[in-house]
Short mmCIF file of N, CA and C in Angstrom, two decimals:
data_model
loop_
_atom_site.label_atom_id
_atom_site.label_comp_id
_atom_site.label_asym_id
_atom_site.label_seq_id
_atom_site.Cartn_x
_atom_site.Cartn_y
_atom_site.Cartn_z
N UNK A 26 -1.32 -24.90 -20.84
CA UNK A 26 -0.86 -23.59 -21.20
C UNK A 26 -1.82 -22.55 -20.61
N UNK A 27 -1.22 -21.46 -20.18
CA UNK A 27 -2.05 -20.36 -19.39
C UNK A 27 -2.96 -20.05 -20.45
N UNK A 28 -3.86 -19.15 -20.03
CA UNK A 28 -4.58 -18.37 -21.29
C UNK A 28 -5.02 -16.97 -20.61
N UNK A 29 -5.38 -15.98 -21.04
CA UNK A 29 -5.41 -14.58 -20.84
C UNK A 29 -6.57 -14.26 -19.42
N UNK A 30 -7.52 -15.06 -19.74
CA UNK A 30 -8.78 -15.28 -18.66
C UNK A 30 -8.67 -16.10 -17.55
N UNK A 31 -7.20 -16.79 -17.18
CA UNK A 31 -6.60 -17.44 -16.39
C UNK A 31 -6.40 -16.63 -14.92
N UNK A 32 -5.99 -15.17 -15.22
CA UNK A 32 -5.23 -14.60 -14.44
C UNK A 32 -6.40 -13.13 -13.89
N UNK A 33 -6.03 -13.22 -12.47
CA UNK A 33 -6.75 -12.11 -11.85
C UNK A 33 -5.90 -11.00 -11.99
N UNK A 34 -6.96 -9.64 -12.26
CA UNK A 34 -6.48 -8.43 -12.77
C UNK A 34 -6.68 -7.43 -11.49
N UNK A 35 -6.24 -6.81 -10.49
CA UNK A 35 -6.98 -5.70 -9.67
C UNK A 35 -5.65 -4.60 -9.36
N UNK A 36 -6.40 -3.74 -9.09
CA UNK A 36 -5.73 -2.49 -8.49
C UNK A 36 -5.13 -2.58 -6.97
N UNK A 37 -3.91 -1.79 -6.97
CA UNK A 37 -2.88 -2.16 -6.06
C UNK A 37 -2.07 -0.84 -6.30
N UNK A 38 -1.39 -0.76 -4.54
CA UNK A 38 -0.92 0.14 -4.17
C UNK A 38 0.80 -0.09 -3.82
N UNK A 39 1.69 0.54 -4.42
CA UNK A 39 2.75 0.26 -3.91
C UNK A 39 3.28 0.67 -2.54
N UNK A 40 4.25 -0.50 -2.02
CA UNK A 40 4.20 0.30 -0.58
C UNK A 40 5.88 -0.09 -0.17
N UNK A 41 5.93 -0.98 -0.99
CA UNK A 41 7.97 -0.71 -1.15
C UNK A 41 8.90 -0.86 -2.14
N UNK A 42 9.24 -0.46 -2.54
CA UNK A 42 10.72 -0.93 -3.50
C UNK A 42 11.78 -1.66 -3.11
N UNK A 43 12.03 -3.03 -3.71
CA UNK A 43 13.07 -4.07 -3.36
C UNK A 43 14.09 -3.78 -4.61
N UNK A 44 15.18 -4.63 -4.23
CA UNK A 44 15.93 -4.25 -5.21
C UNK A 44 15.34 -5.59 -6.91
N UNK A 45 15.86 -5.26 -7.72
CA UNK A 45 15.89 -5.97 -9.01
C UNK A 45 14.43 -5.77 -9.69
N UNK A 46 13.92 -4.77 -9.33
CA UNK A 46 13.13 -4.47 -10.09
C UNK A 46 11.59 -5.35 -9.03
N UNK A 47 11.86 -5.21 -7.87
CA UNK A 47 10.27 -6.34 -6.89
C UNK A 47 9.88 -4.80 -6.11
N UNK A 48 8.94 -5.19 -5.82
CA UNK A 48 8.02 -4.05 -5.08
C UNK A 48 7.05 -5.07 -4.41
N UNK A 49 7.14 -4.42 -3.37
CA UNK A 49 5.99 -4.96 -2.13
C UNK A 49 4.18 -4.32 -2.70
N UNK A 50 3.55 -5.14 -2.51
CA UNK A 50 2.57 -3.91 -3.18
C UNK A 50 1.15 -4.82 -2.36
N UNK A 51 0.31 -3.88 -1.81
CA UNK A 51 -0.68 -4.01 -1.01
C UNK A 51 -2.40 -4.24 -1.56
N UNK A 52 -2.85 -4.79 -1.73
CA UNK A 52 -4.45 -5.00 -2.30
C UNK A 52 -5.43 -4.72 -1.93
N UNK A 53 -6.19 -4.36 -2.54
CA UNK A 53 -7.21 -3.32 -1.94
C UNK A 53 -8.63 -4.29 -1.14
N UNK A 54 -7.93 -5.17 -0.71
CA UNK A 54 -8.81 -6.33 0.06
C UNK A 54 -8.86 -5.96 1.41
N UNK A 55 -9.89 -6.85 2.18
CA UNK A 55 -10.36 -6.25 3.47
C UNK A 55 -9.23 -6.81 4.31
N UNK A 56 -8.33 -7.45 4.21
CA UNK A 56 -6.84 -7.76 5.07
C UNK A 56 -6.31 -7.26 4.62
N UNK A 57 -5.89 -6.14 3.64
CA UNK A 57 -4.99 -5.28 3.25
C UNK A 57 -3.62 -6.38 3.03
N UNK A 58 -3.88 -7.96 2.56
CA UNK A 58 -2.76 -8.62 2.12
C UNK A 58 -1.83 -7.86 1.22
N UNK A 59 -0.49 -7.96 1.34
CA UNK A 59 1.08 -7.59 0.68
C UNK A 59 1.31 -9.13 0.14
N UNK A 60 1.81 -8.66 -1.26
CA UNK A 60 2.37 -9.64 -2.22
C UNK A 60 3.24 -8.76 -3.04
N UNK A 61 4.29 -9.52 -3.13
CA UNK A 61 5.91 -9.75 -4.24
C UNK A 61 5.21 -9.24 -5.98
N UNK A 62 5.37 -8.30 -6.20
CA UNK A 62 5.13 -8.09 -7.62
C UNK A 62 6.61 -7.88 -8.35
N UNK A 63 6.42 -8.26 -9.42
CA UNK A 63 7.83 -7.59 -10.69
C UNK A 63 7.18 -6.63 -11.57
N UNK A 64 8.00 -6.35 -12.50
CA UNK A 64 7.56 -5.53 -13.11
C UNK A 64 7.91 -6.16 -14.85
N UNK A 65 6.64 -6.11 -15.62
CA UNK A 65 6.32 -6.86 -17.12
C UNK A 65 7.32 -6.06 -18.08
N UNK A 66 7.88 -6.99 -18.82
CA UNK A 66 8.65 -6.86 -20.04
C UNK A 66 8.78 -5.16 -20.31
N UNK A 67 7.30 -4.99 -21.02
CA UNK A 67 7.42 -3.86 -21.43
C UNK A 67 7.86 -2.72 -20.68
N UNK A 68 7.28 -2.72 -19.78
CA UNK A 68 7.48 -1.49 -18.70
C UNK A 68 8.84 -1.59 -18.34
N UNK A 69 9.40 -2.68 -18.21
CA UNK A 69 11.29 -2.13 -17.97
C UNK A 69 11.70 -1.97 -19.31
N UNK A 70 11.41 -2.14 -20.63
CA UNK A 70 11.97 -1.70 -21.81
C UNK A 70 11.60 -0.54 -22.35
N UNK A 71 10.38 0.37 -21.29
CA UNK A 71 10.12 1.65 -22.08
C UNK A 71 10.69 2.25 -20.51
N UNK A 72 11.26 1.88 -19.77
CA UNK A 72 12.16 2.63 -18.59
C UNK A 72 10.91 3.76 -17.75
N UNK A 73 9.65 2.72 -17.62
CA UNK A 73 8.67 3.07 -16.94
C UNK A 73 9.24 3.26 -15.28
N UNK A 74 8.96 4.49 -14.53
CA UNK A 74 9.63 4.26 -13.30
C UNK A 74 8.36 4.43 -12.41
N UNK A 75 8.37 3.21 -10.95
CA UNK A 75 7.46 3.26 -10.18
C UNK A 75 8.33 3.12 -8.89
N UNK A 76 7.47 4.26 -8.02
CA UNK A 76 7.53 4.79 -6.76
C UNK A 76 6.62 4.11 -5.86
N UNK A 77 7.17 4.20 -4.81
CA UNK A 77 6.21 3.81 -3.52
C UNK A 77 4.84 4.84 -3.14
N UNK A 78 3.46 4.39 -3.28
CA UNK A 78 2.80 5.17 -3.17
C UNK A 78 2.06 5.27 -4.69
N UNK A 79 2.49 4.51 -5.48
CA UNK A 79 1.88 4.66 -7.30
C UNK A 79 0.46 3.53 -6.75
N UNK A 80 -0.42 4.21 -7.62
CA UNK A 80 -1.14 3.25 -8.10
C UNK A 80 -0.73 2.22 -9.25
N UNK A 81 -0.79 0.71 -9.28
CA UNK A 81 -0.49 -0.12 -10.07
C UNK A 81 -1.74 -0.98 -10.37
N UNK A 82 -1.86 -1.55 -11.42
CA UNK A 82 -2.72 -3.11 -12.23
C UNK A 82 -1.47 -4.13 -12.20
N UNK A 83 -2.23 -4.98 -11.42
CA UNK A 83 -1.21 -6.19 -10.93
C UNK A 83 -2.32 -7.28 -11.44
N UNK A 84 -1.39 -8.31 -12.26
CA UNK A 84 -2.33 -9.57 -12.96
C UNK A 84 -1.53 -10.41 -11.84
N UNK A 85 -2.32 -11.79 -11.17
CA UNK A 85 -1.88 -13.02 -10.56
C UNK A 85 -2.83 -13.79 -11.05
N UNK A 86 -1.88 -15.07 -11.26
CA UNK A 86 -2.00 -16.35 -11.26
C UNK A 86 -3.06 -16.59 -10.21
N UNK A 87 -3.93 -17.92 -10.70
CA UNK A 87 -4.81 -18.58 -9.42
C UNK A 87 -3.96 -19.78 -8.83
N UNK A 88 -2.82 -19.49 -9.30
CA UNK A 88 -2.36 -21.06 -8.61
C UNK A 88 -1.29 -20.45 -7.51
N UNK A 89 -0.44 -19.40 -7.71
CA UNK A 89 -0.04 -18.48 -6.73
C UNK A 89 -0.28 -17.02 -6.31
N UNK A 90 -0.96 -17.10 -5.37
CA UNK A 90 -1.35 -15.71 -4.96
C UNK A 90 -0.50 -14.71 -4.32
N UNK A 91 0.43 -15.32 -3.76
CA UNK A 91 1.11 -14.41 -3.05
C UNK A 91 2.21 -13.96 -4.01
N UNK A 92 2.58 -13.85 -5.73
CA UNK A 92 3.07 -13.18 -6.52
C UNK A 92 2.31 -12.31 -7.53
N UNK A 93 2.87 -11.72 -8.11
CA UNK A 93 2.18 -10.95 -9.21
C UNK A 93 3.13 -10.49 -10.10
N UNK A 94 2.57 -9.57 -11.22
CA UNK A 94 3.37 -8.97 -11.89
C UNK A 94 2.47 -7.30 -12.32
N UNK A 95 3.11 -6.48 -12.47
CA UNK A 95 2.51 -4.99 -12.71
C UNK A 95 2.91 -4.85 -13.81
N UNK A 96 1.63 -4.62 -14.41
CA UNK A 96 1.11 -4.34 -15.79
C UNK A 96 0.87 -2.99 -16.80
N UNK A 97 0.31 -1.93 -15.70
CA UNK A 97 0.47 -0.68 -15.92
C UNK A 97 0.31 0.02 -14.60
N UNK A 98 1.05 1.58 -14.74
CA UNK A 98 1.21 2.16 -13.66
C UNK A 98 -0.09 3.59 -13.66
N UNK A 99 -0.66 3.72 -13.08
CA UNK A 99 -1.68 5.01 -12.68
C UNK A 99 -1.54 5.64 -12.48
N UNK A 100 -1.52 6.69 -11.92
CA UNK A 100 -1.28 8.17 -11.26
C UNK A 100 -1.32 8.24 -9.65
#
């Protein structure tokens, strides 16, 4: 079973909107790697809206890196 300290937490930049709720979103790493994020429970049930260009907190898994999920949105 996962546990909370499982999962890497960092700041991330959106840089596209897919449809169903995926966004391309870019890491603030020295390859500027792009990974597949969704967007968490809450934030589509409080009709949180994110743009290309938002700052985001994206948690990933260590077992897949190239997904994520966005957690909260920044300014």
């Amino acid at each position: 079973m996962a546990r909370q300290d499982d999962k890497f937490t960092m700041e991330a930049v959106v840089v596209e909107a897919l449809p169903n709720a995926m966004f391309k979103v870019r890491l603030p790493n020295e390859q500027k790697t792009e990974i597949l994020a969704y967007v968490s429970g809450k934030m589509r049930k409080h009709f949180i809206r994110i743009l290309p260009g938002d700052t985001v907190t994206v948690e990933m898994s260590p077992y897949d890196l190239t997904k994520g999920r966005i957690t909260f949105r920044g300014r």
